[in-house]
Amino acid sequence: MSTTELAHNRHIPDRLDNPLRSALFSWETLLILVAVAIFALNSLASPYFLNAWSLSDLTFNFVEKGLIALAMALLIIAGEIDLSVAAIIALSSTIMGMAVQAGVDTPGLVLIGLGVGLACGAFNGLLVTKLGLPSIVVTIGTMSLFRGIAYIILGDQAYRGYPASFAFFGQGYVWWVISFEIVLFVIMALLFWFLLHRTSFGRMVFAIGNNPVAATFSGVRVERIKFILFCLTGLMAGVASVLLTSRLGSTRPSIAQGYELEVITMVVLGGVSILGGSGSIAGVVLAAIIMGLVTFGLGLLNVPGIVMSIFIGLLLITVIALPILWRRLRERQGA
Amino acid sequence: MNSLPNRILKHREIWLAAAIALLVGLIAMRFPAFARLGNLLTVFNDTSILIILALGQMVVILTRSIDLSMASNLAFTGMLVAMTNAAFPAIPVPVLILTAMFVGAALGAFNGILVWKLGIPPIVVTLGTLTVFRGATFVLSGGAWVNADRMSPAFIALQRSAFLGLPILSWFAICAIALFYVIMTRTPFGRSVYAVGVNPTASVYAGIDVGRTKFLAFCISGLVAGLCGYLWVSRYVIASTEVANGYELSIIAACVIGGVSIAGGLGSVAGAVLGALFLGIIGSALPVVNVSPFWQMAISGGAIILAVVLNARGERRQGRIILKKAAAA
Amino acid sequence: MMHTTIRREQLPEETRQASPRFSLSGISKSFPGVRALNKVALSLYPGQVTALIGENGAGKSTLVKIMTGIYQPDEGEIAIDGEGVSLPAAHSAFVHGISAIHQETVLFDDLSVAENIFLGHAPRTRFGLIDWSRMRRDAREVLEAMGASHIDPDTRLRELGIANKHLVAVGRAMSIDARIVIMDEPTAALSAKEIEELFLLIEFLKSQDKAILFISHKFDEIYRIADRYTVFRDGEMVGEGMLAGTSQNEIVKMMVGRAVDHIFPERHPTIGAPLLSVSTLSHPTEFDDISFELRKGEILGFYGLVGAGRSELMQAIAGMTRTSKGTISLDGKAIASRSAADTVAAGIAYVPEERGRQGVVIGLPIFQNVSLPSLKRTSEFGVLKLASEFQLARRYTERLDLRASSLSQDVGTLSGGNQQKVVIAKWLATRPKVIILDEPTKGIDIGSKAAVHGFMAELVAEGLSVIMVSSELPEILGMSDRVVVMREGRIVSIRENKGLDAETLVRLAAGIAA
Amino acid sequence: APAYAQDNVKIALVVKSLGNGFFDAANKGAQEAASEIGGVEVIYTGPTSATAEGQIEIVNSLIAQQVDAIAISANDPDALVPALKRAMDRGITVISWDSGVAPEGRQLHLNPSDTDLIGETIIKLAADRLPDGGDVAILSASSTATNQNAWIEAAKKALPEKFPKINLVTVVYGDDDSVKSTNEARGLIASHPDLDAIIAPTTVGVVAAAQVVTDQNLIGKINVTGLALPSEFKQFIDNGASQAVALWNPIDLGYSAVYLSHALATEKAKAEPGAKLSIGRVGEVTLDDTNAAAMAAPFQFDKSNIEEFSKIY
Ligand SMILES: Nc1ncnc2c1ncn2[C@@H]1O[C@H](COP(=O)(O)OP(=O)(O)OP(=O)(O)O)[C@@H](O)[C@H]1O
Ligand SMILES: Nc1ncnc2c1ncn2[C@@H]1O[C@H](COP(=O)(O)OP(=O)(O)OP(=O)(O)O)[C@@H](O)[C@H]1O
Ligand SMILES: [Mg+2]
Ligand SMILES: [Mg+2]
């Protein structure tokens, strides 16, 4: 803290370190390095990897989960969590399927898909903010509830017969190998980056996550913002549902099983603190890409998916533990 | 004001037990055989594994932690003992059970060490080990299943054989309930688990090592998961990578329904057991009363939400009272 | 133990025979930015009650935590019966027979009363299991001995009022067969009757030859129960001796009359018309029938003992808590809305007391902390303008002479005093008409205090009105134009700060007849 | 077009889930076909849990690896169609076997046996032991499995004419998951006290049902039948929980899948309605209007022969 004592001049600089320099030592840089390394390894390991179509196909492995992770990142930064996102996908897809039977056309289907997602998110948000319940239990409950409703509606049936134009969202290409899904992901990532890092809303999200009491004392409407974040997460689950349903061309109640944990893993791997208060959209996007690279790369080598998950799990623990060990080490040297 | 009936009614476990009795009553109206003792014992036996797991999870949750890796731990140890049994049928089953408990506890200790020594949030640690343990199961088995034909008769028969008219599996649950009851209510460790969850700062003042208590809690949940690894595999007579996939959330749900507060410090053995039984009864009753099994998930989801809402009502915190007249009133 | 032998020579006749049961010497303890204790000494004698006296923040509780193994001193020795000991953890204090009632009730809300009393040393059965029935019996005995037999050992602590909780804390200390008993403001939340019972208990402990440390801000209690006194000021020991023969005035002077006091700013207030008026404001449990007016350009001091309810009142005015009755109006307009966001918009800023919890957002950099309540002004259509955020932050932090290396530094890395400056800057940046400062200099060093005081003077000179809640007499006397004294949730007196003296205020706040 | 420049023809055998004994046996046959044909590399793969999403990810990586053919036993007839269509667009031969995909998602489908025949056989296995008629229930796999649903349809069709005394009380789904199948079997027994037989046309479900009957001491009262792998099921024939079960030869099925994939991929054969295609040592099949073909009739196992077959698969 010697700098503190020395700063006798009344001028306090905006920042001390060169932003470029601090960017160089950031979490995102680490993730970029990891991503590049995995990319390189993939290209070496399989001759089929470096190919426009392969790289395009690769994106399907993470885009739907990544879209939810964008919103989930904000929610976790604000100190809450939503385990029901995969169930929201299932319910939203089921309702879309019902709408198809009723003869609704593509634009209507999309609206319904997004609307159901939003409504589910709002339901979570109401339970958490109005009744003051812990979000982790609320969403464990709604996770069963939402998917349960999908099972009640569908039972052992499947909905199919989506209109041909509906296939575009999950299967269509905007240009050459550039799929609609990846374009949407890039746009959404930019939007969320802007929302979190460049608006007063995003600033309040950080404040809430770091210290909800102080945020309330500072006039931040904590409950309202949390509610909005739950709605946003539900909405993004709705978006993912539209994409996934379109990609599968059919709906079963077991759709997107287990996605919630993968989404949360993405968020945490992206450097978002599970305790709230810190994280970045760039990190989450990179984590999504890394998970896509790992699964697709190992898939090319015909490594079973479950073995890939060992890599992801270890990556998660190591990446979280490393900074802590590093700090310990430095403290020990300092003492 | 503190009369006995009053005090009893304050316990949420009583309410839950009443709700379960009501549920059984309702089912019995449509299907009387369900409420017969024999059938209820079968339901209890069917729920035994969930009960044991919920008890382990309860200890962890009480310390303000969470163990998402229990089901994966179960799959791993289950696979390990099944493969051991297939390869060396001569090893007596009790030895295998002890092995399962030991291996499970070791995996739990791995979680616990990361929480204790590195201070990584339990949810992150166990989210990681959730996939690692299950992946390790696949690696261990090479993806192959161990079927009934490869297990020794004793391995399969043990929990099915009866003692005093009850299957051994039920006895496992009964012993676990008794043991956990004693640990949680009658041992300094059990009480320090509560203390850590209720108020970590005050625990430090009272001379409790908070990190170590959490570590031990994870060892217990791991040990229990290991034991259930054997029980599960021998009950369903199959060991595969997919065993109990996603079951971690059912375990947590049982605790939550049983009134174990996710914020730590609140919850009881009776609650966790009743929460598990509630899920077990719904699961076994639906096909019986001819409600489509597809309703089961929604019903248990609704039950979880309802339980959380009701528990939260009971926990409303009061502010401090400065005014003397208010304090007296 | 050289130290103690020398000291004994100076002691009056009757204690010279007894050697101290527990003695600390040369104890220092620093926290980031604060030297809480500086080479202090304290001795406790068997069969005697020693009162530890000092202003808020003098370091009393810090010493208690060192005596109970919760904090480790930076330097100094601890001895029991003349033998040096170390207390590396709370448990080791237990083992040495030290028991304490801490100032913050560190109890377990969701455990039963009996368990709160016995956690960590519960009676066991032959098999090593906790013996609940004996524990209940013992708990009942302990509570009865304290005259608190109305508390049922089986109730959950959460269901008890704060006074009863405090009794349980006392019971916990009693339950250990301790030779040294420490009580950090045990009477703060007790009623007169309960205090009487506590005193009977202390008399009993004295007769049992225990060494007792008693901390209180209330002089009548100190004179009733204590034999000896030790006075701390700003982390240093400034005096000790036998109470008999020492007048209350002498002690008050020791604790408030600071030799190296900083000079309060010279002010020539021009006080205008009433700006904020609060009338019959009430809360079901926290405060009742509060009416006062704050005038333009005025500093209104709120004095009272800890727990008098000043903070609750101010939070209600700031829109953080609901009230049951009464009105608040600013500039003649009633403030209808009851949320912090609306109060800020109306022009009232509340700088909270608990800086760490309610004030700073640790994890965010300084400039983001400062701009948090003013985000509307540093953004356009919700889009942040970084440059104007920095500008805003710089304007107010530089005025407060914040010592920081850059505005992008995490506030968590600042010292307590500098954090406090950030909090004040944050509220000033909202351009309020009224600013409420709750313990604005709590836990900050003398230098920063002067800066804050100087700045307050500037503010009122610019026409702002200030409410200053403080438990520090010099601050109240040095800064206020008028002083409101609160006790137990009610206003007991509103006075012009002319010819007011510390003792009058202490008496009013503690309810001692003059 | 297939890459002749490469030495090997790469054929991916995609199964519903890894670890399942039935598919492991099929893989054995696939490898046999590969070494018999020569110059063929078989990639045996599948998700860990039987989901369509898992299979889609695998199909995507197979497309990227530019395999020559994909032979899939699908977890969902519809959800896989888009991914498989894409594979065909990129010149990959796609066939389904065992559990089919909708016609637009594959070039041909290889049924292990004639659907109607299987449907009839599973009922007959139960009916043979119930000369006076009785109540039977079906424990199926996943509710979306094409093959299961087709067999159950066929069984229902056969009931009124050929087995008038047999009463099918219900159909439940165990999702090819041991736990779920066990619970469903228990539910069946609890809710239908007069049940005489459980028919499980799935190798996972039939083992679970037989284990439940054994555990609940209902041997002799409830007869378990269906489709079972002899090696996994032998003990239940031995202990009497089941009188007889049936199955086709999974080894032959895997063999044929690879044989046909190879023939199509190397353009030695063409998949069109009515075509007669050779499947090497197994014989030949004829494609119907939907390009589907059926292999041999299911084979019955009982006390007399299970010992022998349990050593093979
Ligand atoms: N954990 C801590 N971290 C930082 N500073 C601390 C900590 N604990 C105490 N301090 C500071 O040490 C000083 C002494 O505090 P302490 O609580 O000992 O005072 P006290 O004499 O007990 O006051 P009171 O009469 O208000 O109880 C204060 O300036 C306080 O802010
Ligand atoms: N009854 C109590 N229960 C719990 N905490 C208490 C109680 N009384 C006082 N405290 C603690 O003492 C602190 C000061 O109490 P409070 O804010 O009510 O009174 P105040 O008159 O504003 O005192 P202060 O001079 O500390 O501002 C609070 O932050 C609180 O933590
Ligand atoms: Mg104190
Ligand atoms: Mg206060």
XYZ file of C-alpha atoms and ligand atoms in Angstrom, chain B residues 320, chain C residues 305-312 315 350 353-354 438-439 442 469 471, ligand 4:
19
model
C -34.541 -6.392 16.835
C -25.673 4.978 23.526
C -25.214 2.099 21.147
C -28.560 0.529 20.484
C -30.547 3.678 21.159
C -32.250 3.286 17.805
C -30.711 6.195 15.965
C -29.621 4.135 12.994
C -33.064 2.580 12.638
C -32.867 4.302 7.833
C -28.058 8.491 4.005
C -23.279 3.210 9.762
C -22.120 -0.245 8.775
C -24.444 7.783 10.636
C -21.283 7.476 12.695
C -16.474 5.359 13.216
C -25.388 10.473 14.256
C -21.621 8.129 19.753
Mg -26.202 2.997 14.841
